[in-house]
Amino acid sequence: MDSKALLNRFEDFLSTNIPTIESFHPHFNHAFKEMLDVGGKRFRPLLLLSVVQSMKPLLLPNALPVALGLEMMHTYSLIHDDLPCMDNADLRRGHPTLHVTYDETTAVLMGDALNTHAFSMIANAPLSAQVRIDLVAILSKDAGIGGMVLGQAIDCYFEDKPLNVEELSFLHVKKTANLIAASLLMGAVICELDKQTQEALYAFGIKLGLLFQVQDDIIDATLSSEEAGKPTGNDGHKNSFVNLLGLEGAQRHKQALLCELELERKKLDDGLALRLKGIVDTYFK
């Protein structure tokens, strides 16, 4: 099953597994699923499912709830990132953000709902109790106070306060790379791969996450909002790789990360390494 087929399988699962909550609230259910419905790269679920498909394909149906939980966690972070108190963005994935369509209260609550329901998806996945506990531990670590939340806090606090390249990398490891690395690690845990492989996948994911962020910074500097599907040209107050290194410097940094990623990829099983190479080539070249 190639990446396109995996993503189609994921979309089918998503469309039939969004909960409907009984209430008299006029738009609660629609708001909960709205930002999931408008799509996105599905990059993190693809990474998790690619590991499972490569290593233990019979477990793919069991992994789908975990992949959906992961996408819910990521979507919550986007909803909160776009809030007026943070980036105050009007557009996400080519679609009006929730605080624009509804109000800020709705956006905050839908982010909260997606965050908590992500763990419900994992807790009820058809996997062993120990695997589910390990998955919850990984996601809470990499999305929580020592990972994505910390990165967002640093990002917001240090607007208009330039960081050096080591601090900037720390910021984006936490804000972006940790959750991408967690996606690969969670796939490895579902397959019950050995610790050495888990560590190699996580290290690969950290490099991949930094590459993802550098490319995102380049997109912000070079594409229109219509081309990117979200507001661009708004990183002037942010600590970005383009602001720190310049556009050419950021592009060189991207190429250096691609080379580092190739070295990390060679530590992996041949079949899995080839699949991950295909994803990298599709998204980053």
Tab-separated table of C-alpha atoms in Angstrom:
chain	number	residue	atom	x	y	z
A	1	MET	CA	0.000	0.000	0.000
A	2	ASP	CA	1.594	3.293	-1.104
A	3	SER	CA	1.294	6.645	0.689
A	4	LYS	CA	-1.723	7.748	-1.332
A	5	ALA	CA	-3.582	4.543	-0.508
A	6	LEU	CA	-2.638	4.890	3.169
A	7	LEU	CA	-3.978	8.434	3.249
A	8	ASN	CA	-7.204	7.331	1.546
A	9	ARG	CA	-7.594	4.605	4.159
A	10	PHE	CA	-7.061	7.167	6.891
A	11	GLU	CA	-9.576	9.617	5.391
A	12	ASP	CA	-12.194	6.874	5.178
A	13	PHE	CA	-11.613	5.985	8.823
A	14	LEU	CA	-11.751	9.630	9.888
A	15	SER	CA	-15.025	10.272	8.069
A	16	THR	CA	-16.768	7.404	9.862
A	17	ASN	CA	-15.257	7.810	13.334
A	18	ILE	CA	-15.897	11.420	14.320
A	19	PRO	CA	-18.176	11.340	17.367
A	20	THR	CA	-21.582	12.978	17.401
A	21	ILE	CA	-22.529	14.410	20.775
A	22	GLU	CA	-26.180	14.693	21.742
A	23	SER	CA	-27.027	18.211	22.910
A	24	PHE	CA	-29.058	21.275	21.999
A	25	HIS	CA	-25.938	23.347	21.230
A	26	PRO	CA	-26.506	24.809	17.736
A	27	HIS	CA	-23.062	24.103	16.253
A	28	PHE	CA	-21.026	22.032	18.722
A	29	ASN	CA	-20.762	18.917	16.535
A	30	HIS	CA	-20.013	20.806	13.355
A	31	ALA	CA	-17.380	22.959	15.030
A	32	PHE	CA	-15.712	19.895	16.569
A	33	LYS	CA	-15.134	18.233	13.206
A	34	GLU	CA	-14.796	21.295	10.987
A	35	MET	CA	-11.008	21.649	10.974
A	36	LEU	CA	-10.586	17.888	10.642
A	37	ASP	CA	-12.934	17.853	7.651
A	38	VAL	CA	-11.068	20.554	5.717
A	39	GLY	CA	-8.071	18.269	5.352
A	40	GLY	CA	-4.401	19.163	5.580
A	41	LYS	CA	-1.262	17.214	4.825
A	42	ARG	CA	-2.124	14.409	7.318
A	43	PHE	CA	1.648	14.218	7.651
A	44	ARG	CA	1.754	12.810	11.171
A	45	PRO	CA	-0.826	10.042	10.613
A	46	LEU	CA	0.986	9.141	7.393
A	47	LEU	CA	4.265	8.698	9.274
A	48	LEU	CA	2.683	6.509	11.944
A	49	LEU	CA	0.785	4.366	9.438
A	50	SER	CA	3.840	4.075	7.174
A	51	VAL	CA	5.832	2.491	9.991
A	52	VAL	CA	3.026	0.022	10.688
A	53	GLN	CA	2.453	-0.770	7.013
A	54	SER	CA	6.168	-1.406	6.509
A	55	MET	CA	6.794	-3.480	9.622
A	56	LYS	CA	3.504	-5.184	10.616
A	57	PRO	CA	0.845	-4.480	7.983
A	58	LEU	CA	-1.735	-6.733	9.641
A	59	LEU	CA	-1.857	-4.214	12.496
A	60	LEU	CA	-2.895	-1.346	10.215
A	61	PRO	CA	-6.619	-1.460	11.190
A	62	ASN	CA	-5.621	-1.419	14.870
A	63	ALA	CA	-3.379	1.600	14.275
A	64	LEU	CA	-6.026	3.769	12.599
A	65	PRO	CA	-7.637	5.001	15.856
A	66	VAL	CA	-4.193	6.000	17.121
A	67	ALA	CA	-3.462	7.843	13.873
A	68	LEU	CA	-6.749	9.700	14.206
A	69	GLY	CA	-5.969	10.594	17.813
A	70	LEU	CA	-2.627	11.963	16.654
A	71	GLU	CA	-4.303	14.089	13.972
A	72	MET	CA	-6.804	15.368	16.551
A	73	MET	CA	-3.921	16.444	18.789
A	74	HIS	CA	-2.225	18.217	15.894
A	75	THR	CA	-5.468	19.932	14.843
A	76	TYR	CA	-6.089	21.169	18.373
A	77	SER	CA	-2.650	22.789	18.315
A	78	LEU	CA	-3.440	24.571	15.040
A	79	ILE	CA	-6.773	25.881	16.347
A	80	HIS	CA	-5.108	27.311	19.450
A	81	ASP	CA	-2.118	28.610	17.466
A	82	ASP	CA	-4.510	30.644	15.298
A	83	LEU	CA	-6.326	32.277	18.242
A	84	PRO	CA	-6.285	36.078	18.591
A	85	CYS	CA	-4.143	35.748	21.728
A	86	MET	CA	-1.484	33.899	19.712
A	87	ASP	CA	-1.097	34.318	15.924
A	88	ASN	CA	-4.547	35.824	15.274
A	89	ALA	CA	-4.831	34.029	11.911
A	90	ASP	CA	-7.967	34.216	9.774
A	91	LEU	CA	-7.199	31.254	7.514
A	92	ARG	CA	-6.044	27.656	8.023
A	93	ARG	CA	-5.909	24.942	5.366
A	94	GLY	CA	-7.599	27.397	3.004
A	95	HIS	CA	-10.572	27.640	5.385
A	96	PRO	CA	-11.665	30.345	7.871
A	97	THR	CA	-10.361	29.627	11.356
A	98	LEU	CA	-12.861	28.671	14.048
A	99	HIS	CA	-12.678	31.945	15.945
A	100	VAL	CA	-13.589	33.709	12.689
A	101	THR	CA	-16.454	31.366	11.775
A	102	TYR	CA	-17.859	31.215	15.316
A	103	ASP	CA	-16.096	33.015	18.166
A	104	GLU	CA	-12.991	32.735	20.310
A	105	THR	CA	-14.776	30.761	23.036
A	106	THR	CA	-15.859	28.101	20.546
A	107	ALA	CA	-12.335	27.859	19.121
A	108	VAL	CA	-10.777	27.394	22.561
A	109	LEU	CA	-13.302	24.730	23.532
A	110	MET	CA	-12.976	22.815	20.260
A	111	GLY	CA	-9.218	22.749	20.728
A	112	ASP	CA	-9.737	21.431	24.246
A	113	ALA	CA	-12.198	18.832	22.956
A	114	LEU	CA	-9.831	17.561	20.266
A	115	ASN	CA	-6.941	17.381	22.733
A	116	THR	CA	-8.853	15.259	25.221
A	117	HIS	CA	-10.615	13.095	22.644
A	118	ALA	CA	-7.226	12.249	21.122
A	119	PHE	CA	-6.444	10.272	24.272
A	120	SER	CA	-9.854	8.604	24.173
A	121	MET	CA	-9.098	7.335	20.665
A	122	ILE	CA	-5.819	5.822	21.852
A	123	ALA	CA	-7.257	4.416	25.090
A	124	ASN	CA	-9.947	2.552	23.147
A	125	ALA	CA	-7.777	1.318	20.259
A	126	PRO	CA	-7.735	-2.487	19.735
A	127	LEU	CA	-4.212	-2.897	21.092
A	128	SER	CA	-2.774	-4.394	24.256
A	129	ALA	CA	-3.089	-2.416	27.485
A	130	GLN	CA	0.676	-1.911	27.738
A	131	VAL	CA	0.942	-0.626	24.166
A	132	ARG	CA	-1.922	1.817	24.780
A	133	ILE	CA	-0.280	3.058	27.986
A	134	ASP	CA	3.019	3.556	26.146
A	135	LEU	CA	1.273	5.464	23.345
A	136	VAL	CA	-0.485	7.765	25.800
A	137	ALA	CA	2.834	8.390	27.571
A	138	ILE	CA	4.554	9.312	24.294
A	139	LEU	CA	1.828	11.648	23.094
A	140	SER	CA	1.421	13.381	26.462
A	141	LYS	CA	5.195	13.916	26.635
A	142	ASP	CA	5.769	15.220	23.132
A	143	ALA	CA	2.571	17.263	22.878
A	144	GLY	CA	2.686	18.488	26.470
A	145	ILE	CA	4.655	20.733	28.795
A	146	GLY	CA	8.044	19.373	27.756
A	147	GLY	CA	7.265	19.385	24.038
A	148	MET	CA	4.777	21.217	21.835
A	149	VAL	CA	3.287	23.405	24.598
A	150	LEU	CA	6.744	24.525	25.719
A	151	GLY	CA	7.702	25.313	22.129
A	152	GLN	CA	4.574	27.401	21.642
A	153	ALA	CA	5.227	29.244	24.895
A	154	ILE	CA	8.775	30.112	23.813
A	155	ASP	CA	7.568	31.102	20.340
A	156	CYS	CA	4.969	33.513	21.732
A	157	TYR	CA	7.115	34.947	24.530
A	158	PHE	CA	10.094	35.711	22.311
A	159	GLU	CA	8.273	37.563	19.522
A	160	ASP	CA	10.415	40.577	18.560
A	161	LYS	CA	13.208	39.179	20.759
A	162	PRO	CA	15.731	37.556	18.402
A	163	LEU	CA	17.088	34.129	19.336
A	164	ASN	CA	20.358	32.565	18.214
A	165	VAL	CA	20.379	29.495	15.995
A	166	GLU	CA	20.727	27.055	18.912
A	167	GLU	CA	17.772	28.638	20.726
A	168	LEU	CA	15.741	28.710	17.529
A	169	SER	CA	16.402	25.033	16.908
A	170	PHE	CA	15.408	24.238	20.508
A	171	LEU	CA	12.154	26.172	20.012
A	172	HIS	CA	11.238	24.286	16.867
A	173	VAL	CA	12.316	20.879	18.139
A	174	LYS	CA	9.794	21.411	20.906
A	175	LYS	CA	7.034	23.113	18.931
A	176	THR	CA	7.143	21.008	15.750
A	177	ALA	CA	9.718	18.227	15.700
A	178	ASN	CA	8.710	16.443	18.913
A	179	LEU	CA	5.224	15.591	17.632
A	180	ILE	CA	6.583	14.467	14.256
A	181	ALA	CA	9.142	12.253	16.008
A	182	ALA	CA	6.371	10.946	18.274
A	183	SER	CA	4.377	9.921	15.194
A	184	LEU	CA	7.161	7.596	14.061
A	185	LEU	CA	7.828	6.333	17.580
A	186	MET	CA	4.144	5.555	18.137
A	187	GLY	CA	4.133	3.490	14.953
A	188	ALA	CA	7.160	1.596	16.232
A	189	VAL	CA	5.479	0.976	19.613
A	190	ILE	CA	2.352	-0.377	17.915
A	191	CYS	CA	4.604	-2.819	16.057
A	192	GLU	CA	6.536	-3.559	19.263
A	193	LEU	CA	9.849	-2.903	17.547
A	194	ASP	CA	13.086	-3.097	19.517
A	195	LYS	CA	14.362	-0.101	21.482
A	196	GLN	CA	17.235	0.565	19.091
A	197	THR	CA	14.815	0.902	16.172
A	198	GLN	CA	12.499	3.083	18.241
A	199	GLU	CA	15.377	5.408	19.108
A	200	ALA	CA	16.539	5.543	15.491
A	201	LEU	CA	13.045	6.441	14.299
A	202	TYR	CA	12.700	9.138	16.937
A	203	ALA	CA	16.066	10.658	15.965
A	204	PHE	CA	14.995	10.570	12.313
A	205	GLY	CA	11.754	12.290	13.310
A	206	ILE	CA	13.529	15.144	15.105
A	207	LYS	CA	15.554	15.917	11.966
A	208	LEU	CA	12.420	15.551	9.857
A	209	GLY	CA	10.541	17.949	12.136
A	210	LEU	CA	13.240	20.602	11.853
A	211	LEU	CA	13.185	20.179	8.082
A	212	PHE	CA	9.396	20.567	8.163
A	213	GLN	CA	9.746	23.847	10.065
A	214	VAL	CA	12.480	25.275	7.842
A	215	GLN	CA	10.355	24.544	4.793
A	216	ASP	CA	7.339	26.134	6.486
A	217	ASP	CA	9.382	29.282	7.135
A	218	ILE	CA	10.497	29.345	3.487
A	219	ILE	CA	6.872	28.940	2.350
A	220	ASP	CA	5.833	31.861	4.566
A	221	ALA	CA	8.459	34.032	2.886
A	222	THR	CA	7.896	32.962	-0.717
A	223	LEU	CA	4.249	31.929	-1.298
A	224	SER	CA	0.988	33.841	-1.233
A	225	SER	CA	-1.737	33.025	1.283
A	226	GLU	CA	-3.759	31.444	-1.523
A	227	GLU	CA	-0.864	29.196	-2.563
A	228	ALA	CA	-0.066	28.165	1.021
A	229	GLY	CA	-3.656	27.795	2.241
A	230	LYS	CA	-2.920	29.939	5.304
A	231	PRO	CA	-1.767	33.510	5.978
A	232	THR	CA	1.814	34.103	4.874
A	233	GLY	CA	4.209	37.006	5.201
A	234	ASN	CA	3.285	37.241	8.882
A	235	ASP	CA	6.524	35.964	10.423
A	236	GLY	CA	8.104	39.398	10.800
A	237	HIS	CA	7.692	39.301	14.586
A	238	LYS	CA	8.549	35.604	14.859
A	239	ASN	CA	11.811	33.782	15.352
A	240	SER	CA	11.998	31.951	12.027
A	241	PHE	CA	14.883	30.403	10.126
A	242	VAL	CA	14.352	32.908	7.305
A	243	ASN	CA	14.454	35.868	9.690
A	244	LEU	CA	17.610	34.580	11.361
A	245	LEU	CA	19.509	33.176	8.366
A	246	GLY	CA	17.945	34.993	5.415
A	247	LEU	CA	16.114	33.195	2.633
A	248	GLU	CA	19.257	31.785	1.011
A	249	GLY	CA	20.632	30.772	4.405
A	250	ALA	CA	17.382	28.985	5.265
A	251	GLN	CA	17.466	27.163	1.933
A	252	ARG	CA	21.043	26.044	2.638
A	253	HIS	CA	19.960	24.898	6.093
A	254	LYS	CA	17.172	22.883	4.484
A	255	GLN	CA	19.672	21.144	2.210
A	256	ALA	CA	21.954	20.396	5.168
A	257	LEU	CA	19.033	18.854	7.064
A	258	LEU	CA	18.173	16.707	4.032
A	259	CYS	CA	21.726	15.352	4.106
A	260	GLU	CA	21.544	14.688	7.861
A	261	LEU	CA	18.195	12.995	7.393
A	262	GLU	CA	19.668	10.664	4.799
A	263	LEU	CA	22.318	9.553	7.298
A	264	GLU	CA	19.643	8.853	9.921
A	265	ARG	CA	17.538	6.961	7.377
A	266	LYS	CA	20.367	4.528	6.688
A	267	LYS	CA	20.100	3.265	10.279
A	268	LEU	CA	16.620	1.861	9.600
A	269	ASP	CA	15.233	-1.343	8.113
A	270	ASP	CA	15.620	-1.238	4.319
A	271	GLY	CA	11.915	-1.422	3.536
A	272	LEU	CA	10.969	1.218	6.077
A	273	ALA	CA	13.875	3.431	5.016
A	274	LEU	CA	12.706	3.278	1.411
A	275	ARG	CA	9.147	4.195	2.367
A	276	LEU	CA	10.326	7.151	4.438
A	277	LYS	CA	12.564	8.287	1.586
A	278	GLY	CA	9.492	8.383	-0.634
A	279	ILE	CA	7.683	10.605	1.873
A	280	VAL	CA	10.665	12.952	2.199
A	281	ASP	CA	11.051	13.184	-1.573
A	282	THR	CA	7.348	13.958	-1.988
A	283	TYR	CA	7.131	16.647	0.674
A	284	PHE	CA	10.544	18.301	0.648
A	285	LYS	CA	12.131	18.246	-2.816
